[in-house]
Amino acid sequence: MKEKSLSLPSFPTTQRERAPRPTKNVTMQQIADLCHVSKITVGRTFLHPEQVRPRTRQRILEAAEKLGYTYNALAATLGQSRKPFVGLIASSGNDSQFKSILRATQSMIREEGLDLLLGNTELSSQQEKLLINRYIQYQALGIVMYGITLETFQQRQLLLNAACPILLIGDSVTDSKINCAGVDIYKASYQMTEYLIRFGHRNIALLCGRHDISYRSARRFQGYRDSLEHYGIAFRPENVIITDSDLNTRENDIISSGYQAMDKILHLPSRPTAVMFPSDMFALGGLLHTQMQGLDVPRDLSIVSMHEYTLSSWIRPSLTTIRVPEEDIASLTIDFFREILTGSPPSGWQKILPTELVIRDSCAAPRNA
């Protein structure tokens, strides 16, 4: 299997798009006046962005970037702490894999005498840049990013800042100079698609995040598509169901999203014989909907997933899934910062861990195979 490089869109940088240097006298009230909103709404945009309407949030972030504003509450927090800190940037605070990595990382970071500051981006490239620049300005020991937009990934100079090393976790990256610790999602997606194809499936649906925005979703999508192409199976665009899997969604909403996605899949003109989900939480919702329609899994429809959930082996049928070593990713993250603490800032530091295909009962050959 030969991986194809992702064809990523180019994002020209104009003079207008470059973030100006922070202006010390800029206040929240000035941003509020410029955007015709309350000062409370501005503060909420930085503290709890999910509570602000997307259009309003975007307007406030654009105004903040234009004025060179940096949220002062962070400065106050850092001023009270004498510990060096690690800045953590996540596309979602409720991704089940991210939660597992975060729990393990937090305890290890405390043992190293470090503080951890967390910011969510909801896959906004503008929010990513603001958080990166903010952490750099306040002299973070380093930055960890879980989930990244294609646009930010394109800006290598931002990710290769020598003064504040950045580590991408969860997925491997195609750029050998960018630090990363995780698994190869492209390879895992390719492998899962191939597994279904070898069962005899030719009509396979994929539930996927915004692969035009999210680097991780783009890797998942490309692995699926390349595997189909390798086996001479025509790609069907209608079989790719887009979901906000990278956004700040609660677990019960994730199950609901899987449920709703399966409803769309079952109503496709040519109903797929197998479905791939981005995580077991989504698959659980899909499985529930399938069973409520009186269909049998796996005889009528095979279901597979990409990230194992604790109860995946207990539900019926048990889910075939990809197991990701979250504890090992957390441990590698700490190793990265230990190297920084010893005075050797990593460069091109890449640790790719293997995934495990866990075969259970949710997959079988299609009836007509």
Short mmCIF file of C-alpha atoms in Angstrom, two decimals:
data_model
loop_
_atom_site.label_atom_id
_atom_site.label_comp_id
_atom_site.label_asym_id
_atom_site.label_seq_id
_atom_site.Cartn_x
_atom_site.Cartn_y
_atom_site.Cartn_z
CA MET A 1 0.00 0.00 0.00
CA LYS A 2 1.42 3.31 -1.05
CA GLU A 3 0.00 6.36 0.63
CA LYS A 4 -0.93 9.22 -1.61
CA SER A 5 -0.11 12.67 -0.36
CA LEU A 6 -3.12 14.80 0.45
CA SER A 7 -4.03 17.40 -2.09
CA LEU A 8 -4.45 20.32 0.26
CA PRO A 9 -5.91 23.63 -0.85
CA SER A 10 -3.62 26.63 -0.86
CA PHE A 11 -4.48 29.59 1.29
CA PRO A 12 -2.77 32.78 0.08
CA THR A 13 -1.59 35.09 2.81
CA THR A 14 -2.32 38.71 2.15
CA GLN A 15 -1.19 41.76 4.06
CA ARG A 16 -4.69 42.09 5.46
CA GLU A 17 -4.64 38.51 6.85
CA ARG A 18 -1.41 38.89 8.81
CA ALA A 19 -2.03 39.35 12.50
CA PRO A 20 -0.62 42.65 13.78
CA ARG A 21 1.45 42.88 16.91
CA PRO A 22 -0.64 43.04 20.08
CA THR A 23 -1.63 46.53 21.16
CA LYS A 24 -1.42 46.91 24.93
CA ASN A 25 -4.18 49.52 25.21
CA VAL A 26 -6.87 47.57 23.39
CA THR A 27 -9.74 46.60 25.70
CA MET A 28 -12.74 44.31 25.54
CA GLN A 29 -14.98 47.36 25.53
CA GLN A 30 -13.34 48.64 22.34
CA ILE A 31 -14.01 45.31 20.64
CA ALA A 32 -17.59 45.35 21.97
CA ASP A 33 -18.15 48.86 20.58
CA LEU A 34 -16.67 47.92 17.22
CA CYS A 35 -18.89 44.82 16.93
CA HIS A 36 -21.99 46.43 18.52
CA VAL A 37 -22.23 43.78 21.22
CA SER A 38 -21.88 43.78 25.01
CA LYS A 39 -18.58 43.44 26.82
CA ILE A 40 -19.95 40.24 28.38
CA THR A 41 -20.44 38.72 24.93
CA VAL A 42 -16.81 39.51 24.05
CA GLY A 43 -15.59 37.84 27.24
CA ARG A 44 -17.78 34.82 26.62
CA THR A 45 -16.31 34.47 23.12
CA PHE A 46 -12.87 33.84 24.62
CA LEU A 47 -13.96 31.82 27.67
CA HIS A 48 -16.91 29.84 26.29
CA PRO A 49 -17.01 30.23 22.49
CA GLU A 50 -19.65 27.50 22.12
CA GLN A 51 -22.14 29.79 23.95
CA VAL A 52 -21.86 32.55 21.35
CA ARG A 53 -23.61 32.49 17.98
CA PRO A 54 -21.14 31.50 15.23
CA ARG A 55 -21.66 34.68 13.21
CA THR A 56 -21.24 36.91 16.26
CA ARG A 57 -18.21 34.93 17.44
CA GLN A 58 -16.57 35.25 14.03
CA ARG A 59 -17.13 39.02 14.00
CA ILE A 60 -15.60 39.40 17.46
CA LEU A 61 -12.57 37.23 16.63
CA GLU A 62 -11.94 39.20 13.45
CA ALA A 63 -12.12 42.47 15.37
CA ALA A 64 -9.75 41.12 18.05
CA GLU A 65 -7.23 40.00 15.44
CA LYS A 66 -7.49 43.32 13.59
CA LEU A 67 -6.84 45.30 16.78
CA GLY A 68 -4.13 42.91 18.02
CA TYR A 69 -6.04 42.14 21.19
CA THR A 70 -4.87 39.47 23.68
CA TYR A 71 -7.27 38.24 26.35
CA ASN A 72 -6.00 39.77 29.60
CA ALA A 73 -7.48 37.12 31.90
CA LEU A 74 -4.80 34.73 30.69
CA ALA A 75 -2.10 37.20 31.66
CA ALA A 76 -3.61 37.50 35.12
CA THR A 77 -3.73 33.71 35.49
CA LEU A 78 -0.15 33.31 34.40
CA GLY A 79 1.00 36.12 36.60
CA GLN A 80 -0.27 34.19 39.63
CA SER A 81 1.61 31.03 38.66
CA ARG A 82 5.31 30.54 39.03
CA LYS A 83 5.28 27.22 37.17
CA PRO A 84 6.15 26.91 33.49
CA PHE A 85 3.03 25.98 31.55
CA VAL A 86 2.01 23.95 28.54
CA GLY A 87 -0.62 25.35 26.20
CA LEU A 88 -3.12 22.78 24.95
CA ILE A 89 -5.28 23.54 21.90
CA ALA A 90 -8.10 21.14 21.00
CA SER A 91 -10.63 21.24 18.18
CA SER A 92 -13.14 19.73 20.61
CA GLY A 93 -13.29 19.24 24.35
CA ASN A 94 -15.61 16.22 24.14
CA ASP A 95 -13.88 13.90 21.69
CA SER A 96 -13.70 10.55 23.53
CA GLN A 97 -10.14 9.85 22.38
CA PHE A 98 -9.01 13.35 23.36
CA LYS A 99 -10.55 12.93 26.83
CA SER A 100 -8.58 9.74 27.38
CA ILE A 101 -5.32 11.35 26.27
CA LEU A 102 -6.03 14.49 28.33
CA ARG A 103 -6.68 12.54 31.54
CA ALA A 104 -3.39 10.69 31.22
CA THR A 105 -1.47 13.79 30.14
CA GLN A 106 -2.76 15.95 32.99
CA SER A 107 -1.50 13.63 35.71
CA MET A 108 1.89 13.26 34.03
CA ILE A 109 2.25 17.00 33.53
CA ARG A 110 1.55 17.62 37.22
CA GLU A 111 4.25 15.11 38.11
CA GLU A 112 6.69 17.16 36.01
CA GLY A 113 5.76 20.33 37.92
CA LEU A 114 4.04 21.97 34.96
CA ASP A 115 0.72 23.76 34.56
CA LEU A 116 -1.68 23.06 31.71
CA LEU A 117 -3.90 25.63 30.01
CA LEU A 118 -6.62 24.40 27.67
CA GLY A 119 -8.32 26.23 24.79
CA ASN A 120 -10.94 24.95 22.31
CA THR A 121 -11.12 26.11 18.70
CA GLU A 122 -14.19 24.35 17.22
CA LEU A 123 -12.06 23.92 14.10
CA SER A 124 -11.70 27.65 13.53
CA SER A 125 -8.33 28.39 11.93
CA GLN A 126 -8.61 31.96 13.20
CA GLN A 127 -9.09 30.75 16.77
CA GLU A 128 -6.14 28.36 16.35
CA LYS A 129 -3.85 31.19 15.32
CA LEU A 130 -5.05 33.44 18.14
CA LEU A 131 -4.40 30.73 20.75
CA ILE A 132 -0.99 29.83 19.30
CA ASN A 133 0.12 33.46 19.27
CA ARG A 134 -1.28 34.03 22.75
CA TYR A 135 0.61 31.07 24.23
CA ILE A 136 3.80 32.16 22.48
CA GLN A 137 3.40 35.72 23.79
CA TYR A 138 3.10 34.46 27.36
CA GLN A 139 6.15 32.23 26.94
CA ALA A 140 4.62 28.77 27.07
CA LEU A 141 7.12 25.95 27.43
CA GLY A 142 5.45 24.42 24.39
CA ILE A 143 2.08 23.87 22.74
CA VAL A 144 0.13 20.66 22.20
CA MET A 145 -2.54 20.57 19.48
CA TYR A 146 -5.21 17.87 19.16
CA GLY A 147 -6.96 18.36 15.84
CA ILE A 148 -5.91 21.06 13.40
CA THR A 149 -7.41 22.77 10.38
CA LEU A 150 -6.00 22.30 6.92
CA GLU A 151 -5.43 26.05 6.73
CA THR A 152 -3.27 26.16 9.87
CA PHE A 153 -1.41 23.01 8.79
CA GLN A 154 -0.45 24.84 5.59
CA GLN A 155 1.29 27.57 7.62
CA ARG A 156 4.49 25.70 8.45
CA GLN A 157 6.31 28.72 9.85
CA LEU A 158 3.66 29.08 12.53
CA LEU A 159 3.99 25.41 13.53
CA LEU A 160 7.80 25.44 13.40
CA ASN A 161 8.28 28.33 15.83
CA ALA A 162 11.62 27.61 17.50
CA ALA A 163 10.83 29.79 20.55
CA CYS A 164 7.81 27.65 21.45
CA PRO A 165 7.84 24.08 20.09
CA ILE A 166 4.47 22.78 18.89
CA LEU A 167 3.47 19.10 19.05
CA LEU A 168 0.51 17.72 17.09
CA ILE A 169 -0.98 14.68 18.83
CA GLY A 170 -3.48 12.01 17.82
CA ASP A 171 -2.49 11.71 14.16
CA SER A 172 0.71 11.49 12.15
CA VAL A 173 1.50 14.26 9.66
CA THR A 174 2.86 14.24 6.12
CA ASP A 175 5.41 17.02 6.79
CA SER A 176 8.57 15.46 8.26
CA LYS A 177 9.63 18.73 9.96
CA ILE A 178 6.46 19.09 12.06
CA ASN A 179 6.48 17.46 15.50
CA CYS A 180 3.80 14.83 16.07
CA ALA A 181 2.88 11.88 18.29
CA GLY A 182 -0.01 9.63 17.38
CA VAL A 183 -1.29 7.04 14.96
CA ASP A 184 -1.57 7.03 11.19
CA ILE A 185 -5.28 7.71 10.66
CA TYR A 186 -4.83 7.45 6.89
CA LYS A 187 -3.46 3.93 7.27
CA ALA A 188 -6.12 2.93 9.80
CA SER A 189 -8.91 4.16 7.53
CA TYR A 190 -7.36 2.38 4.55
CA GLN A 191 -7.06 -0.83 6.57
CA MET A 192 -10.66 -0.72 7.79
CA THR A 193 -11.97 -0.13 4.27
CA GLU A 194 -9.80 -2.95 2.97
CA TYR A 195 -11.13 -5.26 5.69
CA LEU A 196 -14.70 -4.65 4.51
CA ILE A 197 -13.74 -5.07 0.85
CA ARG A 198 -12.16 -8.47 1.55
CA PHE A 199 -15.47 -9.54 3.12
CA GLY A 200 -17.06 -8.83 -0.26
CA HIS A 201 -18.48 -5.34 0.36
CA ARG A 202 -18.50 -3.04 -2.66
CA ASN A 203 -20.95 -0.39 -1.46
CA ILE A 204 -19.39 1.13 1.67
CA ALA A 205 -20.53 4.34 3.37
CA LEU A 206 -18.30 6.59 5.46
CA LEU A 207 -19.38 8.93 8.26
CA CYS A 208 -16.74 11.65 8.31
CA GLY A 209 -16.05 15.12 9.66
CA ARG A 210 -15.48 18.19 7.49
CA HIS A 211 -12.62 16.82 5.38
CA ASP A 212 -12.42 20.15 3.56
CA ILE A 213 -11.53 21.85 6.88
CA SER A 214 -10.14 19.26 9.31
CA TYR A 215 -6.72 17.70 8.67
CA ARG A 216 -7.68 14.59 10.64
CA SER A 217 -10.94 14.12 8.72
CA ALA A 218 -9.09 14.70 5.45
CA ARG A 219 -6.70 11.87 6.31
CA ARG A 220 -9.59 9.56 7.22
CA PHE A 221 -11.44 10.39 4.00
CA GLN A 222 -8.34 9.95 1.82
CA GLY A 223 -7.54 6.53 3.32
CA TYR A 224 -11.09 5.37 2.59
CA ARG A 225 -11.09 6.69 -0.97
CA ASP A 226 -7.62 5.37 -1.83
CA SER A 227 -8.55 1.90 -0.56
CA LEU A 228 -11.63 1.83 -2.79
CA GLU A 229 -9.55 2.96 -5.76
CA HIS A 230 -6.87 0.33 -5.10
CA TYR A 231 -9.48 -2.43 -5.35
CA GLY A 232 -11.14 -0.96 -8.43
CA ILE A 233 -14.31 0.16 -6.65
CA ALA A 234 -15.96 3.35 -7.88
CA PHE A 235 -16.09 6.17 -5.32
CA ARG A 236 -19.65 7.33 -4.62
CA PRO A 237 -19.77 10.88 -3.21
CA GLU A 238 -23.27 10.31 -1.82
CA ASN A 239 -21.85 7.57 0.43
CA VAL A 240 -19.82 10.11 2.42
CA ILE A 241 -22.02 11.53 5.17
CA ILE A 242 -20.57 14.67 6.76
CA THR A 243 -20.88 15.18 10.51
CA ASP A 244 -19.37 17.70 12.93
CA SER A 245 -17.27 14.97 14.56
CA ASP A 246 -14.42 17.38 15.32
CA LEU A 247 -16.57 19.98 17.04
CA ASN A 248 -17.43 20.57 20.68
CA THR A 249 -20.29 18.05 20.89
CA ARG A 250 -21.59 16.28 23.99
CA GLU A 251 -21.47 12.48 24.09
CA ASN A 252 -25.25 12.07 23.91
CA ASP A 253 -25.25 14.40 20.87
CA ILE A 254 -22.57 12.23 19.25
CA ILE A 255 -24.78 9.15 19.65
CA SER A 256 -27.69 11.15 18.24
CA SER A 257 -25.53 12.25 15.27
CA GLY A 258 -24.69 8.61 14.54
CA TYR A 259 -28.39 7.76 14.74
CA GLN A 260 -29.34 10.53 12.30
CA ALA A 261 -26.48 9.71 9.93
CA MET A 262 -27.61 6.09 9.73
CA ASP A 263 -31.11 7.27 8.81
CA LYS A 264 -29.60 9.12 5.83
CA ILE A 265 -27.51 6.11 4.86
CA LEU A 266 -30.48 3.72 4.92
CA HIS A 267 -32.40 6.09 2.62
CA LEU A 268 -29.68 6.32 -0.05
CA PRO A 269 -30.89 5.24 -3.52
CA SER A 270 -28.48 2.30 -3.43
CA ARG A 271 -28.29 1.25 0.21
CA PRO A 272 -24.73 0.45 1.37
CA THR A 273 -23.94 -2.97 2.78
CA ALA A 274 -21.37 -1.60 5.24
CA VAL A 275 -20.80 1.63 7.16
CA MET A 276 -17.60 3.06 8.68
CA PHE A 277 -17.93 5.40 11.67
CA PRO A 278 -15.26 7.83 13.03
CA SER A 279 -15.70 6.51 16.60
CA ASP A 280 -17.61 3.87 18.54
CA MET A 281 -19.85 6.57 20.05
CA PHE A 282 -21.13 7.44 16.56
CA ALA A 283 -21.39 3.73 15.70
CA LEU A 284 -23.52 3.13 18.78
CA GLY A 285 -26.13 5.59 17.49
CA GLY A 286 -25.98 4.02 14.02
CA LEU A 287 -26.40 0.54 15.46
CA LEU A 288 -29.41 1.63 17.51
CA HIS A 289 -31.16 3.12 14.47
CA THR A 290 -30.43 0.05 12.34
CA GLN A 291 -31.93 -2.27 14.94
CA MET A 292 -35.00 -0.07 15.38
CA GLN A 293 -35.60 -0.43 11.63
CA GLY A 294 -35.72 -4.19 12.07
CA LEU A 295 -32.42 -4.78 10.27
CA ASP A 296 -29.91 -7.34 11.40
CA VAL A 297 -26.28 -6.39 12.04
CA PRO A 298 -24.16 -7.82 10.46
CA ARG A 299 -26.33 -9.90 8.08
CA ASP A 300 -28.19 -6.90 6.61
CA LEU A 301 -25.55 -4.27 7.31
CA SER A 302 -21.98 -4.40 8.63
CA ILE A 303 -20.81 -1.67 11.02
CA VAL A 304 -17.19 -0.84 11.85
CA SER A 305 -15.57 2.01 13.73
CA MET A 306 -12.27 3.86 14.11
CA HIS A 307 -11.82 4.53 17.84
CA GLU A 308 -12.71 2.00 20.51
CA TYR A 309 -15.12 2.85 23.33
CA THR A 310 -15.05 1.10 26.72
CA LEU A 311 -18.38 -0.69 26.23
CA SER A 312 -17.85 -1.70 22.59
CA SER A 313 -17.26 -5.33 23.54
CA TRP A 314 -20.39 -5.45 25.73
CA ILE A 315 -23.07 -4.24 23.33
CA ARG A 316 -24.75 -6.69 20.94
CA PRO A 317 -23.45 -7.20 18.40
CA SER A 318 -20.04 -6.20 19.72
CA LEU A 319 -18.30 -3.62 17.53
CA THR A 320 -15.38 -4.28 15.22
CA THR A 321 -13.15 -1.27 15.73
CA ILE A 322 -9.69 0.29 15.63
CA ARG A 323 -7.95 0.47 19.01
CA VAL A 324 -5.77 3.57 19.53
CA PRO A 325 -3.11 3.57 22.31
CA GLU A 326 -4.17 6.78 24.12
CA GLU A 327 -1.94 6.12 27.15
CA ASP A 328 1.11 5.76 24.91
CA ILE A 329 0.28 9.01 23.07
CA ALA A 330 0.05 10.77 26.46
CA SER A 331 3.38 9.27 27.53
CA LEU A 332 5.06 10.44 24.32
CA THR A 333 3.66 13.91 24.87
CA ILE A 334 5.41 14.05 28.23
CA ASP A 335 8.64 12.74 26.67
CA PHE A 336 8.46 15.65 24.23
CA PHE A 337 8.37 18.19 27.07
CA ARG A 338 11.04 16.39 29.06
CA GLU A 339 13.38 16.98 26.13
CA ILE A 340 12.47 20.66 26.17
CA LEU A 341 13.15 20.84 29.93
CA THR A 342 16.60 19.33 29.40
CA GLY A 343 17.41 22.14 26.97
CA SER A 344 16.99 20.21 23.72
CA PRO A 345 13.95 21.62 21.89
CA PRO A 346 12.74 18.83 19.54
CA SER A 347 12.67 19.43 15.79
CA GLY A 348 11.11 16.96 13.38
CA TRP A 349 10.19 14.88 16.45
CA GLN A 350 7.78 12.24 15.11
CA LYS A 351 6.54 9.17 16.99
CA ILE A 352 4.05 7.04 15.07
CA LEU A 353 2.31 4.31 17.06
CA PRO A 354 0.60 1.22 15.62
CA THR A 355 -3.16 0.74 15.81
CA GLU A 356 -4.93 -2.56 16.39
CA LEU A 357 -7.87 -3.86 14.38
CA VAL A 358 -10.17 -5.46 16.96
CA ILE A 359 -12.40 -7.97 15.16
CA ARG A 360 -15.77 -8.62 16.81
CA ASP A 361 -19.32 -9.46 15.67
CA SER A 362 -20.58 -6.38 13.80
CA CYS A 363 -19.10 -7.27 10.42
CA ALA A 364 -19.83 -10.12 7.99
CA ALA A 365 -20.07 -10.80 4.27
CA PRO A 366 -23.04 -9.11 2.56
CA ARG A 367 -26.04 -11.32 1.83
CA ASN A 368 -25.59 -11.15 -1.93
CA ALA A 369 -21.82 -11.78 -1.90
#
